[in-house]
Amino acid sequence: MDDCLTNWVTQLRKGILEFCVLRVLEDDSLYGYDIVRQLRVMEVLVISEGTIYPILSRLRKEGLLNTYLEESPEGPARKYYQLTNRGRDILSQMRSVWTTMTQSIEAALGTKGKQR
């Protein structure tokens, strides 16, 4: 893959990944590895623990997530992540922007309903 294309794909993944992290935490609190497992079904995002933890840390610092520790029967306590009210608000706004953006792009490129 050309370096220019590689850079573009990397930047695209980063932005989408934050949205996806908030989305998987919308319905339930999860620990880091569980978040990774849920997002790995989207192979195009190329998810690893090394990718997720810095994002989780930044989202927590921005007030979008809270954390708490819970004992695990399988080893040490696990750090769980949950959305804050601000996180829910931002997720809602992201969802709205995503919908508008994808619809506009599909319309502009003439790809809605077409396979290319």
PDB file of N, CA, C and O in Angstrom, residues 16 29 33-34 47-48 51 58 64 66 68 70-71 77 84 86 91 94 96 99 101 104 116:
ATOM      1  N   ILE A  16     -12.690   6.997  13.821  1.00  0.00           N
ATOM      2  CA  ILE A  16     -13.817   6.080  13.927  1.00  0.00           C
ATOM      3  C   ILE A  16     -13.716   5.236  15.196  1.00  0.00           C
ATOM      4  O   ILE A  16     -14.723   4.935  15.838  1.00  0.00           O
ATOM      5  N   SER A  29     -20.937  -1.314  31.285  1.00  0.00           N
ATOM      6  CA  SER A  29     -19.541  -1.090  31.669  1.00  0.00           C
ATOM      7  C   SER A  29     -18.736  -2.314  31.244  1.00  0.00           C
ATOM      8  O   SER A  29     -19.204  -3.444  31.384  1.00  0.00           O
ATOM      9  N   TYR A  33      -9.963  -5.386  28.043  1.00  0.00           N
ATOM     10  CA  TYR A  33      -9.851  -6.494  27.095  1.00  0.00           C
ATOM     11  C   TYR A  33     -11.202  -6.848  26.484  1.00  0.00           C
ATOM     12  O   TYR A  33     -11.285  -7.229  25.316  1.00  0.00           O
ATOM     13  N   ASP A  34     -12.268  -6.693  27.244  1.00  0.00           N
ATOM     14  CA  ASP A  34     -13.615  -6.945  26.714  1.00  0.00           C
ATOM     15  C   ASP A  34     -13.953  -5.952  25.593  1.00  0.00           C
ATOM     16  O   ASP A  34     -14.588  -6.305  24.603  1.00  0.00           O
ATOM     17  N   ILE A  47      -7.640  -3.569  15.756  1.00  0.00           N
ATOM     18  CA  ILE A  47      -7.664  -3.265  17.175  1.00  0.00           C
ATOM     19  C   ILE A  47      -6.672  -4.120  17.943  1.00  0.00           C
ATOM     20  O   ILE A  47      -6.574  -5.318  17.721  1.00  0.00           O
ATOM     21  N   SER A  48      -5.983  -3.492  18.888  1.00  0.00           N
ATOM     22  CA  SER A  48      -5.139  -4.228  19.830  1.00  0.00           C
ATOM     23  C   SER A  48      -5.245  -3.534  21.179  1.00  0.00           C
ATOM     24  O   SER A  48      -5.730  -2.404  21.273  1.00  0.00           O
ATOM     25  N   THR A  51      -3.618  -0.235  21.278  1.00  0.00           N
ATOM     26  CA  THR A  51      -4.363   0.832  20.621  1.00  0.00           C
ATOM     27  C   THR A  51      -5.441   1.386  21.538  1.00  0.00           C
ATOM     28  O   THR A  51      -5.656   2.596  21.601  1.00  0.00           O
ATOM     29  N   ARG A  58      -7.343   8.779  27.494  1.00  0.00           N
ATOM     30  CA  ARG A  58      -7.660  10.133  27.032  1.00  0.00           C
ATOM     31  C   ARG A  58      -9.143  10.451  27.188  1.00  0.00           C
ATOM     32  O   ARG A  58      -9.507  11.544  27.633  1.00  0.00           O
ATOM     33  N   LEU A  64     -15.298  11.806  29.552  1.00  0.00           N
ATOM     34  CA  LEU A  64     -16.299  11.016  28.836  1.00  0.00           C
ATOM     35  C   LEU A  64     -16.498   9.641  29.472  1.00  0.00           C
ATOM     36  O   LEU A  64     -17.526   9.000  29.256  1.00  0.00           O
ATOM     37  N   ASN A  66     -15.772   7.120  33.162  1.00  0.00           N
ATOM     38  CA  ASN A  66     -15.359   6.887  34.541  1.00  0.00           C
ATOM     39  C   ASN A  66     -14.778   5.492  34.596  1.00  0.00           C
ATOM     40  O   ASN A  66     -15.075   4.648  33.743  1.00  0.00           O
ATOM     41  N   TYR A  68     -13.749   2.136  37.441  1.00  0.00           N
ATOM     42  CA  TYR A  68     -13.828   1.560  38.779  1.00  0.00           C
ATOM     43  C   TYR A  68     -13.206   0.173  38.726  1.00  0.00           C
ATOM     44  O   TYR A  68     -13.139  -0.447  37.668  1.00  0.00           O
ATOM     45  N   GLU A  70     -13.092  -3.800  39.925  1.00  0.00           N
ATOM     46  CA  GLU A  70     -13.959  -4.879  40.380  1.00  0.00           C
ATOM     47  C   GLU A  70     -13.129  -6.150  40.479  1.00  0.00           C
ATOM     48  O   GLU A  70     -12.361  -6.468  39.568  1.00  0.00           O
ATOM     49  N   GLU A  71     -13.287  -6.852  41.590  1.00  0.00           N
ATOM     50  CA  GLU A  71     -12.548  -8.103  41.782  1.00  0.00           C
ATOM     51  C   GLU A  71     -12.917  -9.093  40.682  1.00  0.00           C
ATOM     52  O   GLU A  71     -14.048  -9.140  40.231  1.00  0.00           O
ATOM     53  N   ALA A  77      -7.883  -7.656  40.202  1.00  0.00           N
ATOM     54  CA  ALA A  77      -9.062  -6.812  39.949  1.00  0.00           C
ATOM     55  C   ALA A  77      -8.973  -6.215  38.547  1.00  0.00           C
ATOM     56  O   ALA A  77      -7.880  -5.956  38.035  1.00  0.00           O
ATOM     57  N   THR A  84     -19.832   8.505  31.128  1.00  0.00           N
ATOM     58  CA  THR A  84     -20.387   9.536  31.996  1.00  0.00           C
ATOM     59  C   THR A  84     -21.574  10.157  31.260  1.00  0.00           C
ATOM     60  O   THR A  84     -21.810   9.864  30.079  1.00  0.00           O
ATOM     61  N   ARG A  86     -21.654  13.177  30.282  1.00  0.00           N
ATOM     62  CA  ARG A  86     -21.012  13.932  29.196  1.00  0.00           C
ATOM     63  C   ARG A  86     -20.651  12.987  28.053  1.00  0.00           C
ATOM     64  O   ARG A  86     -20.809  13.332  26.880  1.00  0.00           O
ATOM     65  N   LEU A  91     -21.432  11.070  22.610  1.00  0.00           N
ATOM     66  CA  LEU A  91     -21.757   9.943  21.737  1.00  0.00           C
ATOM     67  C   LEU A  91     -22.981  10.256  20.883  1.00  0.00           C
ATOM     68  O   LEU A  91     -22.995   9.987  19.681  1.00  0.00           O
ATOM     69  N   MET A  94     -21.855  12.623  18.248  1.00  0.00           N
ATOM     70  CA  MET A  94     -21.033  11.902  17.254  1.00  0.00           C
ATOM     71  C   MET A  94     -21.909  11.102  16.309  1.00  0.00           C
ATOM     72  O   MET A  94     -21.676  11.072  15.102  1.00  0.00           O
ATOM     73  N   SER A  96     -24.964  11.665  15.456  1.00  0.00           N
ATOM     74  CA  SER A  96     -25.642  12.590  14.554  1.00  0.00           C
ATOM     75  C   SER A  96     -24.703  13.066  13.443  1.00  0.00           C
ATOM     76  O   SER A  96     -25.074  13.081  12.260  1.00  0.00           O
ATOM     77  N   THR A  99     -24.016  10.156  10.992  1.00  0.00           N
ATOM     78  CA  THR A  99     -25.140   9.915  10.079  1.00  0.00           C
ATOM     79  C   THR A  99     -25.176  10.965   8.977  1.00  0.00           C
ATOM     80  O   THR A  99     -25.283  10.639   7.790  1.00  0.00           O
ATOM     81  N   MET A 101     -22.741  12.930   7.960  1.00  0.00           N
ATOM     82  CA  MET A 101     -21.542  12.846   7.135  1.00  0.00           C
ATOM     83  C   MET A 101     -21.613  11.689   6.150  1.00  0.00           C
ATOM     84  O   MET A 101     -21.339  11.865   4.959  1.00  0.00           O
ATOM     85  N   SER A 104     -24.146  12.382   3.424  1.00  0.00           N
ATOM     86  CA  SER A 104     -23.653  13.402   2.496  1.00  0.00           C
ATOM     87  C   SER A 104     -22.579  12.840   1.570  1.00  0.00           C
ATOM     88  O   SER A 104     -22.570  13.131   0.369  1.00  0.00           O
ATOM     89  N   ARG A 116     -19.261  -0.711  -5.505  1.00  0.00           N
ATOM     90  CA  ARG A 116     -18.143  -0.365  -6.412  1.00  0.00           C
ATOM     91  C   ARG A 116     -16.949  -1.178  -6.074  1.00  0.00           C
ATOM     92  O   ARG A 116     -16.650  -1.521  -5.035  1.00  0.00           O
TER      93      ARG A 116
END
